[in-house]
Amino acid sequence: MTPINTSSELKAAIKELEARQASDLRILKDEMEIVGEKLKPGNLLKTVFNDVMDLPDLKTNLLNSAIGIVTGIFAKKLMIGKTINPIKKLLGLVLETFVATKISKNADEIKSTGGSILKKIFQKKDHAENTIENTSE
């Protein structure tokens, strides 16, 4: 910074500093408003939820768990059905938990095996349709 020698230079330097201070204050207020918006509970929850859902392993684990739970419930209904017998209810709960745990832990293998089976079924179906079309020509 250059030395100030006259009162007019001093007044100009003061005006410049006051302008810079006003500009900095305006920027600070804008930043505080942005921070205030981000710190609202709803926005905090939304940000945390979005950050958590961006984790690829979490989505896979949630999907695998959901598949396991649904399969466990289905297995319980299929094997036990509706009953008022407390022992059967307990066995049904154990079965449901067992199936849900096994399915959720092995969901990737089950998905790949199921995909291979479906692929083979559709390939056989396509092959059969092509064979029928070729013999009719």
mmCIF file of N, CA and C in Angstrom:
data_model
loop_
_atom_site.group_PDB
_atom_site.id
_atom_site.type_symbol
_atom_site.label_atom_id
_atom_site.label_comp_id
_atom_site.label_asym_id
_atom_site.label_seq_id
_atom_site.Cartn_x
_atom_site.Cartn_y
_atom_site.Cartn_z
ATOM 1 N N MET A 1 0.837 -1.169 0.000
ATOM 2 C CA MET A 1 0.000 0.000 0.000
ATOM 3 C C MET A 1 0.891 1.245 0.000
ATOM 4 N N THR A 2 0.483 2.215 -0.771
ATOM 5 C CA THR A 2 1.285 3.449 -0.868
ATOM 6 C C THR A 2 1.017 4.344 0.335
ATOM 7 N N PRO A 3 2.020 5.086 0.755
ATOM 8 C CA PRO A 3 1.817 5.978 1.909
ATOM 9 C C PRO A 3 0.869 7.134 1.562
ATOM 10 N N ILE A 4 0.073 7.527 2.554
ATOM 11 C CA ILE A 4 -0.895 8.622 2.373
ATOM 12 C C ILE A 4 -0.240 9.899 2.896
ATOM 13 N N ASN A 5 -0.212 10.907 2.003
ATOM 14 C CA ASN A 5 0.474 12.150 2.360
ATOM 15 C C ASN A 5 -0.471 13.323 2.541
ATOM 16 N N THR A 6 -1.618 13.287 1.875
ATOM 17 C CA THR A 6 -2.520 14.436 1.954
ATOM 18 C C THR A 6 -3.859 13.997 2.531
ATOM 19 N N SER A 7 -4.634 15.012 2.923
ATOM 20 C CA SER A 7 -5.946 14.709 3.501
ATOM 21 C C SER A 7 -6.901 14.181 2.432
ATOM 22 N N SER A 8 -6.744 14.610 1.171
ATOM 23 C CA SER A 8 -7.612 14.099 0.102
ATOM 24 C C SER A 8 -7.309 12.619 -0.163
ATOM 25 N N GLU A 9 -6.048 12.238 -0.094
ATOM 26 C CA GLU A 9 -5.689 10.825 -0.240
ATOM 27 C C GLU A 9 -6.249 10.013 0.921
ATOM 28 N N LEU A 10 -6.233 10.600 2.119
ATOM 29 C CA LEU A 10 -6.775 9.924 3.294
ATOM 30 C C LEU A 10 -8.276 9.706 3.149
ATOM 31 N N LYS A 11 -8.984 10.758 2.678
ATOM 32 C CA LYS A 11 -10.426 10.640 2.484
ATOM 33 C C LYS A 11 -10.749 9.594 1.414
ATOM 34 N N ALA A 12 -9.968 9.527 0.341
ATOM 35 C CA ALA A 12 -10.194 8.542 -0.728
ATOM 36 C C ALA A 12 -9.939 7.127 -0.207
ATOM 37 N N ALA A 13 -8.893 6.977 0.613
ATOM 38 C CA ALA A 13 -8.582 5.670 1.169
ATOM 39 C C ALA A 13 -9.685 5.224 2.136
ATOM 40 N N ILE A 14 -10.228 6.159 2.918
ATOM 41 C CA ILE A 14 -11.322 5.836 3.843
ATOM 42 C C ILE A 14 -12.559 5.414 3.068
ATOM 43 N N LYS A 15 -12.893 6.157 1.989
ATOM 44 C CA LYS A 15 -14.056 5.788 1.176
ATOM 45 C C LYS A 15 -13.878 4.410 0.536
ATOM 46 N N GLU A 16 -12.667 4.131 0.089
ATOM 47 C CA GLU A 16 -12.390 2.822 -0.520
ATOM 48 C C GLU A 16 -12.565 1.698 0.510
ATOM 49 N N LEU A 17 -12.029 1.930 1.714
ATOM 50 C CA LEU A 17 -12.167 0.930 2.776
ATOM 51 C C LEU A 17 -13.627 0.769 3.210
ATOM 52 N N GLU A 18 -14.388 1.856 3.261
ATOM 53 C CA GLU A 18 -15.803 1.765 3.612
ATOM 54 C C GLU A 18 -16.584 0.996 2.540
ATOM 55 N N ALA A 19 -16.236 1.231 1.272
ATOM 56 C CA ALA A 19 -16.894 0.505 0.179
ATOM 57 C C ALA A 19 -16.564 -0.985 0.266
ATOM 58 N N ARG A 20 -15.297 -1.295 0.551
ATOM 59 C CA ARG A 20 -14.892 -2.699 0.674
ATOM 60 C C ARG A 20 -15.589 -3.353 1.868
ATOM 61 N N GLN A 21 -15.716 -2.589 2.972
ATOM 62 C CA GLN A 21 -16.393 -3.105 4.153
ATOM 63 C C GLN A 21 -17.869 -3.384 3.854
ATOM 64 N N ALA A 22 -18.535 -2.481 3.137
ATOM 65 C CA ALA A 22 -19.944 -2.668 2.783
ATOM 66 C C ALA A 22 -20.103 -3.893 1.875
ATOM 67 N N SER A 23 -19.187 -4.039 0.931
ATOM 68 C CA SER A 23 -19.230 -5.191 0.028
ATOM 69 C C SER A 23 -19.007 -6.495 0.805
ATOM 70 N N ASP A 24 -18.026 -6.500 1.695
ATOM 71 C CA ASP A 24 -17.750 -7.694 2.508
ATOM 72 C C ASP A 24 -18.944 -8.033 3.407
ATOM 73 N N LEU A 25 -19.595 -6.993 3.954
ATOM 74 C CA LEU A 25 -20.752 -7.208 4.814
ATOM 75 C C LEU A 25 -21.907 -7.818 4.015
ATOM 76 N N ARG A 26 -22.112 -7.329 2.792
ATOM 77 C CA ARG A 26 -23.169 -7.870 1.929
ATOM 78 C C ARG A 26 -22.879 -9.337 1.600
ATOM 79 N N ILE A 27 -21.626 -9.657 1.280
ATOM 80 C CA ILE A 27 -21.237 -11.044 0.976
ATOM 81 C C ILE A 27 -21.425 -11.919 2.228
ATOM 82 N N LEU A 28 -21.034 -11.415 3.393
ATOM 83 C CA LEU A 28 -21.177 -12.158 4.638
ATOM 84 C C LEU A 28 -22.650 -12.448 4.941
ATOM 85 N N LYS A 29 -23.519 -11.455 4.741
ATOM 86 C CA LYS A 29 -24.955 -11.655 4.969
ATOM 87 C C LYS A 29 -25.517 -12.704 4.019
ATOM 88 N N ASP A 30 -25.099 -12.650 2.753
ATOM 89 C CA ASP A 30 -25.563 -13.647 1.784
ATOM 90 C C ASP A 30 -25.115 -15.053 2.188
ATOM 91 N N GLU A 31 -23.853 -15.173 2.608
ATOM 92 C CA GLU A 31 -23.329 -16.464 3.047
ATOM 93 C C GLU A 31 -24.065 -16.966 4.288
ATOM 94 N N MET A 32 -24.366 -16.072 5.224
ATOM 95 C CA MET A 32 -25.086 -16.459 6.431
ATOM 96 C C MET A 32 -26.503 -16.938 6.089
ATOM 97 N N GLU A 33 -27.112 -16.314 5.108
ATOM 98 C CA GLU A 33 -28.452 -16.733 4.680
ATOM 99 C C GLU A 33 -28.397 -18.146 4.080
ATOM 100 N N ILE A 34 -27.380 -18.403 3.271
ATOM 101 C CA ILE A 34 -27.213 -19.735 2.676
ATOM 102 C C ILE A 34 -26.973 -20.774 3.760
ATOM 103 N N VAL A 35 -26.099 -20.448 4.720
ATOM 104 C CA VAL A 35 -25.809 -21.375 5.820
ATOM 105 C C VAL A 35 -27.070 -21.606 6.649
ATOM 106 N N GLY A 36 -27.834 -20.547 6.901
ATOM 107 C CA GLY A 36 -29.080 -20.673 7.660
ATOM 108 C C GLY A 36 -30.059 -21.612 6.969
ATOM 109 N N GLU A 37 -30.165 -21.527 5.646
ATOM 110 C CA GLU A 37 -31.046 -22.422 4.883
ATOM 111 C C GLU A 37 -30.572 -23.868 4.988
ATOM 112 N N LYS A 38 -29.256 -24.065 4.881
ATOM 113 C CA LYS A 38 -28.717 -25.421 4.942
ATOM 114 C C LYS A 38 -28.857 -26.037 6.326
ATOM 115 N N LEU A 39 -28.920 -25.217 7.370
ATOM 116 C CA LEU A 39 -29.005 -25.730 8.729
ATOM 117 C C LEU A 39 -30.435 -25.946 9.219
ATOM 118 N N LYS A 40 -31.423 -25.656 8.384
ATOM 119 C CA LYS A 40 -32.807 -25.948 8.766
ATOM 120 C C LYS A 40 -32.952 -27.455 8.885
ATOM 121 N N PRO A 41 -33.695 -27.920 9.881
ATOM 122 C CA PRO A 41 -33.804 -29.372 10.116
ATOM 123 C C PRO A 41 -34.267 -30.157 8.885
ATOM 124 N N GLY A 42 -35.229 -29.643 8.160
ATOM 125 C CA GLY A 42 -35.707 -30.355 6.970
ATOM 126 C C GLY A 42 -34.628 -30.490 5.914
ATOM 127 N N ASN A 43 -33.886 -29.417 5.702
ATOM 128 C CA ASN A 43 -32.813 -29.463 4.709
ATOM 129 C C ASN A 43 -31.665 -30.357 5.168
ATOM 130 N N LEU A 44 -31.387 -30.355 6.474
ATOM 131 C CA LEU A 44 -30.341 -31.243 6.996
ATOM 132 C C LEU A 44 -30.719 -32.700 6.777
ATOM 133 N N LEU A 45 -31.970 -33.049 7.088
ATOM 134 C CA LEU A 45 -32.423 -34.419 6.899
ATOM 135 C C LEU A 45 -32.378 -34.824 5.433
ATOM 136 N N LYS A 46 -32.810 -33.910 4.567
ATOM 137 C CA LYS A 46 -32.803 -34.210 3.140
ATOM 138 C C LYS A 46 -31.378 -34.426 2.640
ATOM 139 N N THR A 47 -30.458 -33.599 3.069
ATOM 140 C CA THR A 47 -29.059 -33.738 2.655
ATOM 141 C C THR A 47 -28.467 -35.056 3.153
ATOM 142 N N VAL A 48 -28.715 -35.372 4.409
ATOM 143 C CA VAL A 48 -28.186 -36.620 4.969
ATOM 144 C C VAL A 48 -28.795 -37.810 4.233
ATOM 145 N N PHE A 49 -30.104 -37.781 3.999
ATOM 146 C CA PHE A 49 -30.771 -38.878 3.301
ATOM 147 C C PHE A 49 -30.199 -39.050 1.900
ATOM 148 N N ASN A 50 -30.025 -37.951 1.176
ATOM 149 C CA ASN A 50 -29.454 -38.036 -0.172
ATOM 150 C C ASN A 50 -28.026 -38.556 -0.149
ATOM 151 N N ASP A 51 -27.239 -38.124 0.825
ATOM 152 C CA ASP A 51 -25.863 -38.608 0.931
ATOM 153 C C ASP A 51 -25.827 -40.101 1.228
ATOM 154 N N VAL A 52 -26.708 -40.532 2.107
ATOM 155 C CA VAL A 52 -26.754 -41.953 2.456
ATOM 156 C C VAL A 52 -27.213 -42.774 1.262
ATOM 157 N N MET A 53 -28.212 -42.297 0.541
ATOM 158 C CA MET A 53 -28.745 -43.050 -0.586
ATOM 159 C C MET A 53 -27.776 -43.065 -1.775
ATOM 160 N N ASP A 54 -26.807 -42.178 -1.777
ATOM 161 C CA ASP A 54 -25.808 -42.185 -2.841
ATOM 162 C C ASP A 54 -24.763 -43.280 -2.652
ATOM 163 N N LEU A 55 -24.750 -43.906 -1.496
ATOM 164 C CA LEU A 55 -23.807 -44.999 -1.255
ATOM 165 C C LEU A 55 -24.290 -46.246 -1.991
ATOM 166 N N PRO A 56 -23.516 -46.756 -2.947
ATOM 167 C CA PRO A 56 -23.999 -47.876 -3.760
ATOM 168 C C PRO A 56 -24.207 -49.154 -2.959
ATOM 169 N N ASP A 57 -23.370 -49.420 -1.972
ATOM 170 C CA ASP A 57 -23.522 -50.638 -1.172
ATOM 171 C C ASP A 57 -24.810 -50.610 -0.359
ATOM 172 N N LEU A 58 -25.184 -49.429 0.100
ATOM 173 C CA LEU A 58 -26.386 -49.319 0.914
ATOM 174 C C LEU A 58 -27.629 -49.677 0.101
ATOM 175 N N LYS A 59 -27.697 -49.184 -1.123
ATOM 176 C CA LYS A 59 -28.851 -49.501 -1.976
ATOM 177 C C LYS A 59 -28.942 -51.002 -2.199
ATOM 178 N N THR A 60 -27.819 -51.626 -2.480
ATOM 179 C CA THR A 60 -27.801 -53.070 -2.712
ATOM 180 C C THR A 60 -28.208 -53.813 -1.454
ATOM 181 N N ASN A 61 -27.669 -53.399 -0.311
ATOM 182 C CA ASN A 61 -28.006 -54.062 0.949
ATOM 183 C C ASN A 61 -29.479 -53.892 1.295
ATOM 184 N N LEU A 62 -30.026 -52.699 1.059
ATOM 185 C CA LEU A 62 -31.448 -52.484 1.324
ATOM 186 C C LEU A 62 -32.309 -53.361 0.428
ATOM 187 N N LEU A 63 -31.948 -53.441 -0.835
ATOM 188 C CA LEU A 63 -32.705 -54.271 -1.767
ATOM 189 C C LEU A 63 -32.610 -55.735 -1.373
ATOM 190 N N ASN A 64 -31.422 -56.196 -1.049
ATOM 191 C CA ASN A 64 -31.245 -57.591 -0.629
ATOM 192 C C ASN A 64 -32.039 -57.888 0.639
ATOM 193 N N SER A 65 -32.027 -56.965 1.585
ATOM 194 C CA SER A 65 -32.784 -57.167 2.822
ATOM 195 C C SER A 65 -34.283 -57.208 2.546
ATOM 196 N N ALA A 66 -34.743 -56.315 1.686
ATOM 197 C CA ALA A 66 -36.169 -56.297 1.350
ATOM 198 C C ALA A 66 -36.581 -57.606 0.678
ATOM 199 N N ILE A 67 -35.756 -58.080 -0.237
ATOM 200 C CA ILE A 67 -36.049 -59.355 -0.904
ATOM 201 C C ILE A 67 -36.076 -60.482 0.126
ATOM 202 N N GLY A 68 -35.134 -60.481 1.060
ATOM 203 C CA GLY A 68 -35.076 -61.502 2.099
ATOM 204 C C GLY A 68 -36.306 -61.478 2.995
ATOM 205 N N ILE A 69 -36.709 -60.287 3.402
ATOM 206 C CA ILE A 69 -37.871 -60.170 4.287
ATOM 207 C C ILE A 69 -39.137 -60.648 3.593
ATOM 208 N N VAL A 70 -39.336 -60.204 2.355
ATOM 209 C CA VAL A 70 -40.536 -60.614 1.610
ATOM 210 C C VAL A 70 -40.538 -62.126 1.401
ATOM 211 N N THR A 71 -39.394 -62.680 1.054
ATOM 212 C CA THR A 71 -39.311 -64.122 0.855
ATOM 213 C C THR A 71 -39.566 -64.868 2.158
ATOM 214 N N GLY A 72 -39.045 -64.355 3.268
ATOM 215 C CA GLY A 72 -39.274 -64.975 4.572
ATOM 216 C C GLY A 72 -40.747 -64.983 4.945
ATOM 217 N N ILE A 73 -41.401 -63.869 4.716
ATOM 218 C CA ILE A 73 -42.839 -63.791 5.002
ATOM 219 C C ILE A 73 -43.604 -64.765 4.118
ATOM 220 N N PHE A 74 -43.242 -64.811 2.839
ATOM 221 C CA PHE A 74 -43.907 -65.721 1.904
ATOM 222 C C PHE A 74 -43.700 -67.179 2.324
ATOM 223 N N ALA A 75 -42.479 -67.520 2.735
ATOM 224 C CA ALA A 75 -42.187 -68.892 3.169
ATOM 225 C C ALA A 75 -42.995 -69.242 4.413
ATOM 226 N N LYS A 76 -43.108 -68.297 5.324
ATOM 227 C CA LYS A 76 -43.882 -68.538 6.540
ATOM 228 C C LYS A 76 -45.347 -68.782 6.197
ATOM 229 N N LYS A 77 -45.904 -67.946 5.355
ATOM 230 C CA LYS A 77 -47.308 -68.107 4.966
ATOM 231 C C LYS A 77 -47.514 -69.429 4.245
ATOM 232 N N LEU A 78 -46.573 -69.795 3.399
ATOM 233 C CA LEU A 78 -46.684 -71.021 2.617
ATOM 234 C C LEU A 78 -46.580 -72.261 3.508
ATOM 235 N N MET A 79 -45.649 -72.252 4.458
ATOM 236 C CA MET A 79 -45.404 -73.436 5.276
ATOM 237 C C MET A 79 -46.353 -73.534 6.479
ATOM 238 N N ILE A 80 -46.633 -72.418 7.106
ATOM 239 C CA ILE A 80 -47.408 -72.444 8.345
ATOM 240 C C ILE A 80 -48.866 -72.049 8.101
ATOM 241 N N GLY A 81 -49.071 -71.049 7.267
ATOM 242 C CA GLY A 81 -50.432 -70.579 7.011
ATOM 243 C C GLY A 81 -50.965 -69.813 8.212
ATOM 244 N N LYS A 82 -52.288 -69.728 8.290
ATOM 245 C CA LYS A 82 -52.906 -69.053 9.430
ATOM 246 C C LYS A 82 -53.168 -70.099 10.506
ATOM 247 N N THR A 83 -52.677 -69.792 11.691
ATOM 248 C CA THR A 83 -52.861 -70.719 12.789
ATOM 249 C C THR A 83 -52.971 -69.946 14.092
ATOM 250 N N ILE A 84 -53.625 -70.563 15.055
ATOM 251 C CA ILE A 84 -53.678 -69.956 16.387
ATOM 252 C C ILE A 84 -52.784 -70.711 17.365
ATOM 253 N N ASN A 85 -52.191 -71.783 16.889
ATOM 254 C CA ASN A 85 -51.292 -72.588 17.708
ATOM 255 C C ASN A 85 -50.006 -71.802 17.970
ATOM 256 N N PRO A 86 -49.683 -71.504 19.235
ATOM 257 C CA PRO A 86 -48.493 -70.698 19.529
ATOM 258 C C PRO A 86 -47.188 -71.378 19.122
ATOM 259 N N ILE A 87 -47.131 -72.690 19.159
ATOM 260 C CA ILE A 87 -45.903 -73.388 18.759
ATOM 261 C C ILE A 87 -45.694 -73.239 17.263
ATOM 262 N N LYS A 88 -46.766 -73.375 16.489
ATOM 263 C CA LYS A 88 -46.647 -73.189 15.035
ATOM 264 C C LYS A 88 -46.282 -71.747 14.710
ATOM 265 N N LYS A 89 -46.837 -70.814 15.466
ATOM 266 C CA LYS A 89 -46.496 -69.397 15.247
ATOM 267 C C LYS A 89 -45.007 -69.164 15.504
ATOM 268 N N LEU A 90 -44.507 -69.761 16.581
ATOM 269 C CA LEU A 90 -43.084 -69.629 16.900
ATOM 270 C C LEU A 90 -42.221 -70.274 15.822
ATOM 271 N N LEU A 91 -42.611 -71.459 15.374
ATOM 272 C CA LEU A 91 -41.881 -72.110 14.283
ATOM 273 C C LEU A 91 -41.930 -71.268 13.010
ATOM 274 N N GLY A 92 -43.079 -70.666 12.751
ATOM 275 C CA GLY A 92 -43.206 -69.790 11.587
ATOM 276 C C GLY A 92 -42.293 -68.590 11.671
ATOM 277 N N LEU A 93 -42.191 -68.010 12.851
ATOM 278 C CA LEU A 93 -41.296 -66.867 13.054
ATOM 279 C C LEU A 93 -39.842 -67.267 12.860
ATOM 280 N N VAL A 94 -39.477 -68.436 13.388
ATOM 281 C CA VAL A 94 -38.105 -68.934 13.213
ATOM 282 C C VAL A 94 -37.831 -69.186 11.736
ATOM 283 N N LEU A 95 -38.783 -69.813 11.050
ATOM 284 C CA LEU A 95 -38.625 -70.073 9.613
ATOM 285 C C LEU A 95 -38.492 -68.775 8.828
ATOM 286 N N GLU A 96 -39.356 -67.816 9.150
ATOM 287 C CA GLU A 96 -39.309 -66.524 8.462
ATOM 288 C C GLU A 96 -37.955 -65.854 8.646
ATOM 289 N N THR A 97 -37.457 -65.838 9.881
ATOM 290 C CA THR A 97 -36.160 -65.216 10.164
ATOM 291 C C THR A 97 -35.031 -65.953 9.458
ATOM 292 N N PHE A 98 -35.073 -67.274 9.492
ATOM 293 C CA PHE A 98 -34.036 -68.079 8.847
ATOM 294 C C PHE A 98 -33.995 -67.822 7.337
ATOM 295 N N VAL A 99 -35.161 -67.876 6.704
ATOM 296 C CA VAL A 99 -35.226 -67.672 5.247
ATOM 297 C C VAL A 99 -34.799 -66.255 4.895
ATOM 298 N N ALA A 100 -35.284 -65.274 5.641
ATOM 299 C CA ALA A 100 -34.931 -63.877 5.354
ATOM 300 C C ALA A 100 -33.425 -63.664 5.470
ATOM 301 N N THR A 101 -32.810 -64.241 6.494
ATOM 302 C CA THR A 101 -31.367 -64.092 6.687
ATOM 303 C C THR A 101 -30.595 -64.756 5.557
ATOM 304 N N LYS A 102 -30.966 -65.993 5.229
ATOM 305 C CA LYS A 102 -30.261 -66.715 4.165
ATOM 306 C C LYS A 102 -30.417 -66.015 2.815
ATOM 307 N N ILE A 103 -31.621 -65.567 2.509
ATOM 308 C CA ILE A 103 -31.864 -64.908 1.221
ATOM 309 C C ILE A 103 -31.099 -63.590 1.149
ATOM 310 N N SER A 104 -31.149 -62.787 2.209
ATOM 311 C CA SER A 104 -30.479 -61.484 2.155
ATOM 312 C C SER A 104 -28.961 -61.630 2.087
ATOM 313 N N LYS A 105 -28.409 -62.668 2.724
ATOM 314 C CA LYS A 105 -26.956 -62.865 2.680
ATOM 315 C C LYS A 105 -26.496 -63.421 1.334
ATOM 316 N N ASN A 106 -27.342 -64.181 0.667
ATOM 317 C CA ASN A 106 -26.969 -64.818 -0.597
ATOM 318 C C ASN A 106 -27.751 -64.260 -1.772
ATOM 319 N N ALA A 107 -28.227 -63.040 -1.656
ATOM 320 C CA ALA A 107 -29.096 -62.464 -2.684
ATOM 321 C C ALA A 107 -28.391 -62.338 -4.029
ATOM 322 N N ASP A 108 -27.114 -61.990 -4.015
ATOM 323 C CA ASP A 108 -26.400 -61.820 -5.286
ATOM 324 C C ASP A 108 -26.315 -63.139 -6.050
ATOM 325 N N GLU A 109 -26.009 -64.220 -5.340
ATOM 326 C CA GLU A 109 -25.946 -65.523 -6.008
ATOM 327 C C GLU A 109 -27.323 -65.960 -6.489
ATOM 328 N N ILE A 110 -28.336 -65.686 -5.691
ATOM 329 C CA ILE A 110 -29.703 -66.059 -6.070
ATOM 330 C C ILE A 110 -30.133 -65.276 -7.309
ATOM 331 N N LYS A 111 -29.801 -63.988 -7.339
ATOM 332 C CA LYS A 111 -30.143 -63.164 -8.512
ATOM 333 C C LYS A 111 -29.448 -63.697 -9.764
ATOM 334 N N SER A 112 -28.156 -64.019 -9.654
ATOM 335 C CA SER A 112 -27.423 -64.489 -10.833
ATOM 336 C C SER A 112 -27.939 -65.853 -11.281
ATOM 337 N N THR A 113 -28.236 -66.733 -10.322
ATOM 338 C CA THR A 113 -28.776 -68.045 -10.677
ATOM 339 C C THR A 113 -30.148 -67.898 -11.324
ATOM 340 N N GLY A 114 -30.984 -67.069 -10.739
ATOM 341 C CA GLY A 114 -32.309 -66.825 -11.316
ATOM 342 C C GLY A 114 -32.211 -66.213 -12.699
ATOM 343 N N GLY A 115 -31.275 -65.306 -12.874
ATOM 344 C CA GLY A 115 -31.070 -64.701 -14.194
ATOM 345 C C GLY A 115 -30.629 -65.728 -15.218
ATOM 346 N N SER A 116 -29.740 -66.632 -14.826
ATOM 347 C CA SER A 116 -29.289 -67.683 -15.752
ATOM 348 C C SER A 116 -30.444 -68.606 -16.123
ATOM 349 N N ILE A 117 -31.251 -68.967 -15.137
ATOM 350 C CA ILE A 117 -32.387 -69.849 -15.409
ATOM 351 C C ILE A 117 -33.365 -69.174 -16.368
ATOM 352 N N LEU A 118 -33.675 -67.909 -16.101
ATOM 353 C CA LEU A 118 -34.591 -67.185 -16.988
ATOM 354 C C LEU A 118 -34.014 -67.057 -18.394
ATOM 355 N N LYS A 119 -32.710 -66.815 -18.460
ATOM 356 C CA LYS A 119 -32.059 -66.689 -19.763
ATOM 357 C C LYS A 119 -32.172 -68.003 -20.547
ATOM 358 N N LYS A 120 -31.930 -69.128 -19.862
ATOM 359 C CA LYS A 120 -32.040 -70.434 -20.517
ATOM 360 C C LYS A 120 -33.469 -70.703 -20.955
ATOM 361 N N ILE A 121 -34.433 -70.352 -20.121
ATOM 362 C CA ILE A 121 -35.838 -70.573 -20.478
ATOM 363 C C ILE A 121 -36.203 -69.778 -21.722
ATOM 364 N N PHE A 122 -35.813 -68.505 -21.747
ATOM 365 C CA PHE A 122 -36.159 -67.671 -22.892
ATOM 366 C C PHE A 122 -35.376 -68.074 -24.139
ATOM 367 N N GLN A 123 -34.149 -68.565 -23.974
ATOM 368 C CA GLN A 123 -33.394 -69.043 -25.133
ATOM 369 C C GLN A 123 -34.050 -70.282 -25.715
ATOM 370 N N LYS A 124 -34.513 -71.189 -24.850
ATOM 371 C CA LYS A 124 -35.199 -72.382 -25.335
ATOM 372 C C LYS A 124 -36.495 -72.004 -26.031
ATOM 373 N N LYS A 125 -37.209 -71.023 -25.469
ATOM 374 C CA LYS A 125 -38.472 -70.580 -26.064
ATOM 375 C C LYS A 125 -38.210 -69.965 -27.441
ATOM 376 N N ASP A 126 -37.186 -69.105 -27.529
ATOM 377 C CA ASP A 126 -36.832 -68.492 -28.817
ATOM 378 C C ASP A 126 -36.388 -69.556 -29.814
ATOM 379 N N HIS A 127 -35.615 -70.524 -29.349
ATOM 380 C CA HIS A 127 -35.147 -71.595 -30.219
ATOM 381 C C HIS A 127 -36.335 -72.414 -30.734
ATOM 382 N N ALA A 128 -37.277 -72.706 -29.861
ATOM 383 C CA ALA A 128 -38.461 -73.472 -30.259
ATOM 384 C C ALA A 128 -39.299 -72.689 -31.266
ATOM 385 N N GLU A 129 -39.447 -71.388 -31.044
ATOM 386 C CA GLU A 129 -40.224 -70.561 -31.983
ATOM 387 C C GLU A 129 -39.528 -70.498 -33.332
ATOM 388 N N ASN A 130 -38.198 -70.367 -33.336
ATOM 389 C CA ASN A 130 -37.456 -70.325 -34.598
ATOM 390 C C ASN A 130 -37.560 -71.653 -35.343
ATOM 391 N N THR A 131 -37.534 -72.732 -34.595
ATOM 392 C CA THR A 131 -37.663 -74.061 -35.211
ATOM 393 C C THR A 131 -39.026 -74.224 -35.846
ATOM 394 N N ILE A 132 -40.068 -73.782 -35.176
ATOM 395 C CA ILE A 132 -41.442 -73.862 -35.704
ATOM 396 C C ILE A 132 -41.545 -73.002 -36.966
ATOM 397 N N GLU A 133 -40.977 -71.800 -36.942
ATOM 398 C CA GLU A 133 -41.039 -70.906 -38.094
ATOM 399 C C GLU A 133 -40.282 -71.509 -39.277
ATOM 400 N N ASN A 134 -39.131 -72.112 -39.030
ATOM 401 C CA ASN A 134 -38.322 -72.697 -40.108
ATOM 402 C C ASN A 134 -38.995 -73.913 -40.741
ATOM 403 N N THR A 135 -39.687 -74.723 -39.942
ATOM 404 C CA THR A 135 -40.347 -75.920 -40.494
ATOM 405 C C THR A 135 -41.600 -75.546 -41.258
ATOM 406 N N SER A 136 -42.235 -74.420 -40.925
ATOM 407 C CA SER A 136 -43.459 -74.048 -41.638
ATOM 408 C C SER A 136 -43.151 -73.376 -42.980
ATOM 409 N N GLU A 137 -41.946 -72.963 -43.188
ATOM 410 C CA GLU A 137 -41.599 -72.274 -44.444
ATOM 411 C C GLU A 137 -41.368 -73.210 -45.518
#
